[in-house]
PDB file of C-alpha atoms and ligand atoms in Angstrom:
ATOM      1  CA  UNK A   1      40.314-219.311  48.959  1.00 33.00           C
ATOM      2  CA  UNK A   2      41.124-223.132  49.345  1.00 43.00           C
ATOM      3  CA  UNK A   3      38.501-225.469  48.161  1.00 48.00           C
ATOM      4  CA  UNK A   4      37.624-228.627  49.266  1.00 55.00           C
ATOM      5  CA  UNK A   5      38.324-230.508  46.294  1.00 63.00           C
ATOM      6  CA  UNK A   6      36.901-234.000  46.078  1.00 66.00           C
ATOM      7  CA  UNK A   7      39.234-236.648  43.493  1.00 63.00           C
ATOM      8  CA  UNK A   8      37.764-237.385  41.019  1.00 73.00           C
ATOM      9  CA  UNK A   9      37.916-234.003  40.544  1.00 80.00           C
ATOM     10  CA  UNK A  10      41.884-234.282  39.926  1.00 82.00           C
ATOM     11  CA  UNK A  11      44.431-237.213  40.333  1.00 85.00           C
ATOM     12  CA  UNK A  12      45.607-237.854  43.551  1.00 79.00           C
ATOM     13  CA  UNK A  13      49.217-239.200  42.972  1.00 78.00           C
ATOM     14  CA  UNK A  14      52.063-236.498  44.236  1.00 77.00           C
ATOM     15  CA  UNK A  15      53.967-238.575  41.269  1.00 83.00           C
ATOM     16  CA  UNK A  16      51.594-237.713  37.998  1.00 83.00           C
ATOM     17  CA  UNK A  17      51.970-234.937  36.091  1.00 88.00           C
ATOM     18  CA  UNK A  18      48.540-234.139  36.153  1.00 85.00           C
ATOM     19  CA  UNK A  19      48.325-233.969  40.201  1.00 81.00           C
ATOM     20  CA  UNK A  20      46.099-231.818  42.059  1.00 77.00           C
ATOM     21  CA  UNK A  21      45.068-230.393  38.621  1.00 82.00           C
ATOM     22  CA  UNK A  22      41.160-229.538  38.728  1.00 83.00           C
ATOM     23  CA  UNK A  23      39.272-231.353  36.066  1.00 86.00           C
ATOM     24  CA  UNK A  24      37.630-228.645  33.339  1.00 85.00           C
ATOM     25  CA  UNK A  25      37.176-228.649  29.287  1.00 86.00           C
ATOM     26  CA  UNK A  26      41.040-228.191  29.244  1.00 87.00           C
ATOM     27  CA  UNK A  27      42.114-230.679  31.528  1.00 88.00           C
ATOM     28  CA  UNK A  28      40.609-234.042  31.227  1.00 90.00           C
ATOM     29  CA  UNK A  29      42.783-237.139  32.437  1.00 92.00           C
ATOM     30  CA  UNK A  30      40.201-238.259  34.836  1.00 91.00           C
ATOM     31  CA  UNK A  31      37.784-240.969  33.743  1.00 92.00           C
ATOM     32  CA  UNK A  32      35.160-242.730  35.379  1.00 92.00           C
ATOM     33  CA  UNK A  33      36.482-246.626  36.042  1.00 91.00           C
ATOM     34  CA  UNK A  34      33.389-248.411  37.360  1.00 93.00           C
ATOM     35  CA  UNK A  35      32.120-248.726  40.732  1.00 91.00           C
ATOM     36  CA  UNK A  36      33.562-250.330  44.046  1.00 86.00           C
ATOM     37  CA  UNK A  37      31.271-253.524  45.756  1.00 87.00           C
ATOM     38  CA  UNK A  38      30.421-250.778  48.268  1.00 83.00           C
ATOM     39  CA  UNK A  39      29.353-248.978  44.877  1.00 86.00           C
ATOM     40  CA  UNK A  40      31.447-245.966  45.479  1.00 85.00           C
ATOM     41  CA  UNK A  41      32.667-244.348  41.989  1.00 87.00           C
ATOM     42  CA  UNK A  42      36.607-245.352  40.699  1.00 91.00           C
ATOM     43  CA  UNK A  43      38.307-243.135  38.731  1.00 91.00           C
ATOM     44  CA  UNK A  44      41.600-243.509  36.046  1.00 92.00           C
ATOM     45  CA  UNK A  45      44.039-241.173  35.458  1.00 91.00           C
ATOM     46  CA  UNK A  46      44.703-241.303  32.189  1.00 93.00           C
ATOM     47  CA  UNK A  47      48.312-239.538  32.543  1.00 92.00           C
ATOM     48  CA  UNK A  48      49.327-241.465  35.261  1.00 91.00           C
ATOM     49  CA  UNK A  49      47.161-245.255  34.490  1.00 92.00           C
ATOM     50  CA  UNK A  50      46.209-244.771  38.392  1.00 90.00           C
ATOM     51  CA  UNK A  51      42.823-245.836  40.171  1.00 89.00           C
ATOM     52  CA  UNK A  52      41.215-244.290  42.992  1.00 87.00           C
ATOM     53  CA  UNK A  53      38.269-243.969  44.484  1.00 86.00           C
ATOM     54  CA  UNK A  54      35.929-240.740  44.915  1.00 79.00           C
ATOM     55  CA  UNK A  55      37.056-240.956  48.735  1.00 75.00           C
ATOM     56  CA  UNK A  56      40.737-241.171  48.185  1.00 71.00           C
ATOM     57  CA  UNK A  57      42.766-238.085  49.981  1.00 65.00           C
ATOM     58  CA  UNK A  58      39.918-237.243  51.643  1.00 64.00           C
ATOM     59  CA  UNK A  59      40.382-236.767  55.458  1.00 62.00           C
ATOM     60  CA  UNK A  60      38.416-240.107  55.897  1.00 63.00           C
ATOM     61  CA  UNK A  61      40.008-242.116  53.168  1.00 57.00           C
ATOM     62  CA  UNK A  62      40.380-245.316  54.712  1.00 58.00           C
ATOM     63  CA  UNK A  63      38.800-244.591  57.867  1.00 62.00           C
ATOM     64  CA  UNK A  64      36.637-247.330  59.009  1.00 66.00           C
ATOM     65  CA  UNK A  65      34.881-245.028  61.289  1.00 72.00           C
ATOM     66  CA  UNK A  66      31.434-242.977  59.524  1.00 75.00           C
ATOM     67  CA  UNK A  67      32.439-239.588  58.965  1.00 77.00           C
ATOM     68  CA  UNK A  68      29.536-238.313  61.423  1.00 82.00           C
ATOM     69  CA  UNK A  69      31.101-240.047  64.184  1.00 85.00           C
ATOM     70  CA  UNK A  70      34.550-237.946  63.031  1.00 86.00           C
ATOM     71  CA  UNK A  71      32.990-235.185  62.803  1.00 89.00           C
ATOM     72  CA  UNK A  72      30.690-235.286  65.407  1.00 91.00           C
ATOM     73  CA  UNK A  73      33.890-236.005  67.986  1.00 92.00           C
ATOM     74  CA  UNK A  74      35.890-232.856  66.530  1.00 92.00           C
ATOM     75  CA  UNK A  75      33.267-231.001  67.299  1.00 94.00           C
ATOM     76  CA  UNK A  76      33.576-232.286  71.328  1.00 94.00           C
ATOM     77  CA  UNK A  77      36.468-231.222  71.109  1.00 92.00           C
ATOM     78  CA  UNK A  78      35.909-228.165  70.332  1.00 93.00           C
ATOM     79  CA  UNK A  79      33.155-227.643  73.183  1.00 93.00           C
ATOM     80  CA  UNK A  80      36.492-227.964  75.060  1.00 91.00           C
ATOM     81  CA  UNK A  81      36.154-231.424  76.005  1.00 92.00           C
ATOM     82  CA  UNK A  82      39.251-233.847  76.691  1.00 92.00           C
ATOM     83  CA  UNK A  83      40.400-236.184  74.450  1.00 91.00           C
ATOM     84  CA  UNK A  84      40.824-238.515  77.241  1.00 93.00           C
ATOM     85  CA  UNK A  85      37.282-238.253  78.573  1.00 94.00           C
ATOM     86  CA  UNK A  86      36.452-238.408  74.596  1.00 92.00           C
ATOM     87  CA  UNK A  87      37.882-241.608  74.235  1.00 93.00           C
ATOM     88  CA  UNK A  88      36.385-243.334  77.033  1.00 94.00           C
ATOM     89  CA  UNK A  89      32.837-242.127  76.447  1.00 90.00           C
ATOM     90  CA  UNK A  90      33.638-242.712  72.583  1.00 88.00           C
ATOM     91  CA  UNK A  91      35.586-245.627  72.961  1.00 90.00           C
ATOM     92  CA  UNK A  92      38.242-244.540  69.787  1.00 89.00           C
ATOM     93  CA  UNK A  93      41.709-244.350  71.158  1.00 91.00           C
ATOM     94  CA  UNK A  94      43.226-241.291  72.328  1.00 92.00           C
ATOM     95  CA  UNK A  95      45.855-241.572  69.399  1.00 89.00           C
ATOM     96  CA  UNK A  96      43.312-241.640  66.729  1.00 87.00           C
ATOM     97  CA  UNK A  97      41.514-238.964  67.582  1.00 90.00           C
ATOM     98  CA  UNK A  98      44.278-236.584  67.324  1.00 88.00           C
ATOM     99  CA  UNK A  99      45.426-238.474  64.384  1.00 85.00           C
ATOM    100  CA  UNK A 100      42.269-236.912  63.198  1.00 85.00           C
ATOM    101  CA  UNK A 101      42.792-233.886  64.616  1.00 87.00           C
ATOM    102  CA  UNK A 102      45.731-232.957  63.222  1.00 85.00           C
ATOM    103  CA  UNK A 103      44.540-234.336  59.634  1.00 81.00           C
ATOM    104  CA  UNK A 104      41.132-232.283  60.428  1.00 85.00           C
ATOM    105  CA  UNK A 105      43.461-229.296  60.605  1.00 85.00           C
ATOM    106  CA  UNK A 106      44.952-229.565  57.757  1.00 80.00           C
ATOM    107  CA  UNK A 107      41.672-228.745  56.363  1.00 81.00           C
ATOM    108  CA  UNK A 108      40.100-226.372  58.826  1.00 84.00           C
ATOM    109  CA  UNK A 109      38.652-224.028  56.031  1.00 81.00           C
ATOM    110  CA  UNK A 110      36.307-226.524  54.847  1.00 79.00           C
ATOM    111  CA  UNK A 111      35.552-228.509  57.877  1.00 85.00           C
ATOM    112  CA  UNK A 112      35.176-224.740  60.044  1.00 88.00           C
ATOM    113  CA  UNK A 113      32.011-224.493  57.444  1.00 85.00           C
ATOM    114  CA  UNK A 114      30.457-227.751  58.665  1.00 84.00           C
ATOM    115  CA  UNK A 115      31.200-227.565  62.034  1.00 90.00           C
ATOM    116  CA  UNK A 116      29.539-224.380  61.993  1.00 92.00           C
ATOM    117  CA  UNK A 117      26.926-225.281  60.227  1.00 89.00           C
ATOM    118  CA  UNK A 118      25.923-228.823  61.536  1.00 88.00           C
ATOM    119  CA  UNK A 119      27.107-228.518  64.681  1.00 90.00           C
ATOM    120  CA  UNK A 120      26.331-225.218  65.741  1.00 93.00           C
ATOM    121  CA  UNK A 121      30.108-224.617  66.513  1.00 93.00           C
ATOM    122  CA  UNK A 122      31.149-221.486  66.748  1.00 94.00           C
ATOM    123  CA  UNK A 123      34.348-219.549  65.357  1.00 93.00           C
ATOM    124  CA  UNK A 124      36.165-219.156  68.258  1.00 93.00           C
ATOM    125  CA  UNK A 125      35.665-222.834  69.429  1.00 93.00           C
ATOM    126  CA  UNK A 126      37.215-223.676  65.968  1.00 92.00           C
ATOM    127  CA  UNK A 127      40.347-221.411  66.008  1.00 91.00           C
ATOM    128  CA  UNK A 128      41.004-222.875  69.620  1.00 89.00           C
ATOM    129  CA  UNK A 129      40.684-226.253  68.152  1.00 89.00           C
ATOM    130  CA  UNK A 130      43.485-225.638  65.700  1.00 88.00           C
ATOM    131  CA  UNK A 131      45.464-223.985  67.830  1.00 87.00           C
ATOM    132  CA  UNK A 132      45.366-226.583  70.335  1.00 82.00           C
ATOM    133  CA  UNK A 133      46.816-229.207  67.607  1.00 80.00           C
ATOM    134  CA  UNK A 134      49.533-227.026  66.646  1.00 79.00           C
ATOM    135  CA  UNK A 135      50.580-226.582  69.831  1.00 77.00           C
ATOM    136  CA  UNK A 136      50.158-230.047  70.299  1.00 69.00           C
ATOM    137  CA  UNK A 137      52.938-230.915  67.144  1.00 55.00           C
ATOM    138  CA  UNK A 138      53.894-234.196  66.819  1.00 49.00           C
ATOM    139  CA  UNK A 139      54.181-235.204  70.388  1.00 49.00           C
ATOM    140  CA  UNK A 140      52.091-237.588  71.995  1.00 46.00           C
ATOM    141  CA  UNK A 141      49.321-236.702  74.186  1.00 44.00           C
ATOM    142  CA  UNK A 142      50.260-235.550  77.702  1.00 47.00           C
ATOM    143  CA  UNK A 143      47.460-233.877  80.221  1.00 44.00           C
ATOM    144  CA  UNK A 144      48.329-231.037  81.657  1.00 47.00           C
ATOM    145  CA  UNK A 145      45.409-228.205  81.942  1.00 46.00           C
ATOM    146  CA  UNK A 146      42.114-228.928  80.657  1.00 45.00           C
TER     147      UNK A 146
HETATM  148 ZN1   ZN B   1      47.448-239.117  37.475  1.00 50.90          ZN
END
């Protein structure tokens, strides 16, 4: 099973030789690089010289918008509500939230557990979620059925 692997618990860049490699007594090149203003932990690969952050490659790297809110709007979503009426009450552009739909997907094990679990959401509401992205590709949002 696919784990939900934070960095900082391996390097993040596709280009290092050590990437994706889960840190353990073995593999090491991770070290701890001091702490962002916001105070969240920076890491250095040592095989690569690269820095990241502990939120880096996450689904909400860079993401201005609190995770709960994320969260809490896939979960809408998968009560069966529009996007559309999603981003008005929400006010997040329909184009970001299946942005983060589509990135959600691409870790449904892990978020399934939390949306489950948090938000009382259950499995069937979560495979229709995913299937609604892939259907959806890469085209833009049209409405037809609800
Ligand atoms: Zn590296």
């Amino acid at each position: 099973m696919e784990k939900f692997a934070k960095p900082g618990e391996f390097c993040p860049n596709e280009a290092c030789l050590d990437y994706g490699k889960l840190q353990n007594d073995q593999q090491k090149n991770l070290v701890k690089f001091g702490k962002t203003r916001k105070g969240v932990q920076r890491f250095r690969c040592q095989t690569c010289g690269g820095t990241f952050t502990e939120t880096t490659g996450t689904i909400f790297y860079r993401k201005r918008t609190p995770e709960h809110e994320i969260l809490e709007t896939l979960a809408l979503l998968a009560e069966g509500n529009r996007i559309s009426s999603l981003s008005r009450v929400k006010g997040f552009k329909e184009d970001t939230i299946l942005a983060w739909v589509r990135q959600a997907a691409q870790h449904a094990d892990a978020l399934d557990e939390v949306l489950m679990k948090d938000f009382k959401i259950k499995r069937g509401q979560l495979d229709a979620l995913w299937a609604y992205v892939q259907n959806k590709g890469e085209k833009k949002a049209t409405q037809k059925r609800k």
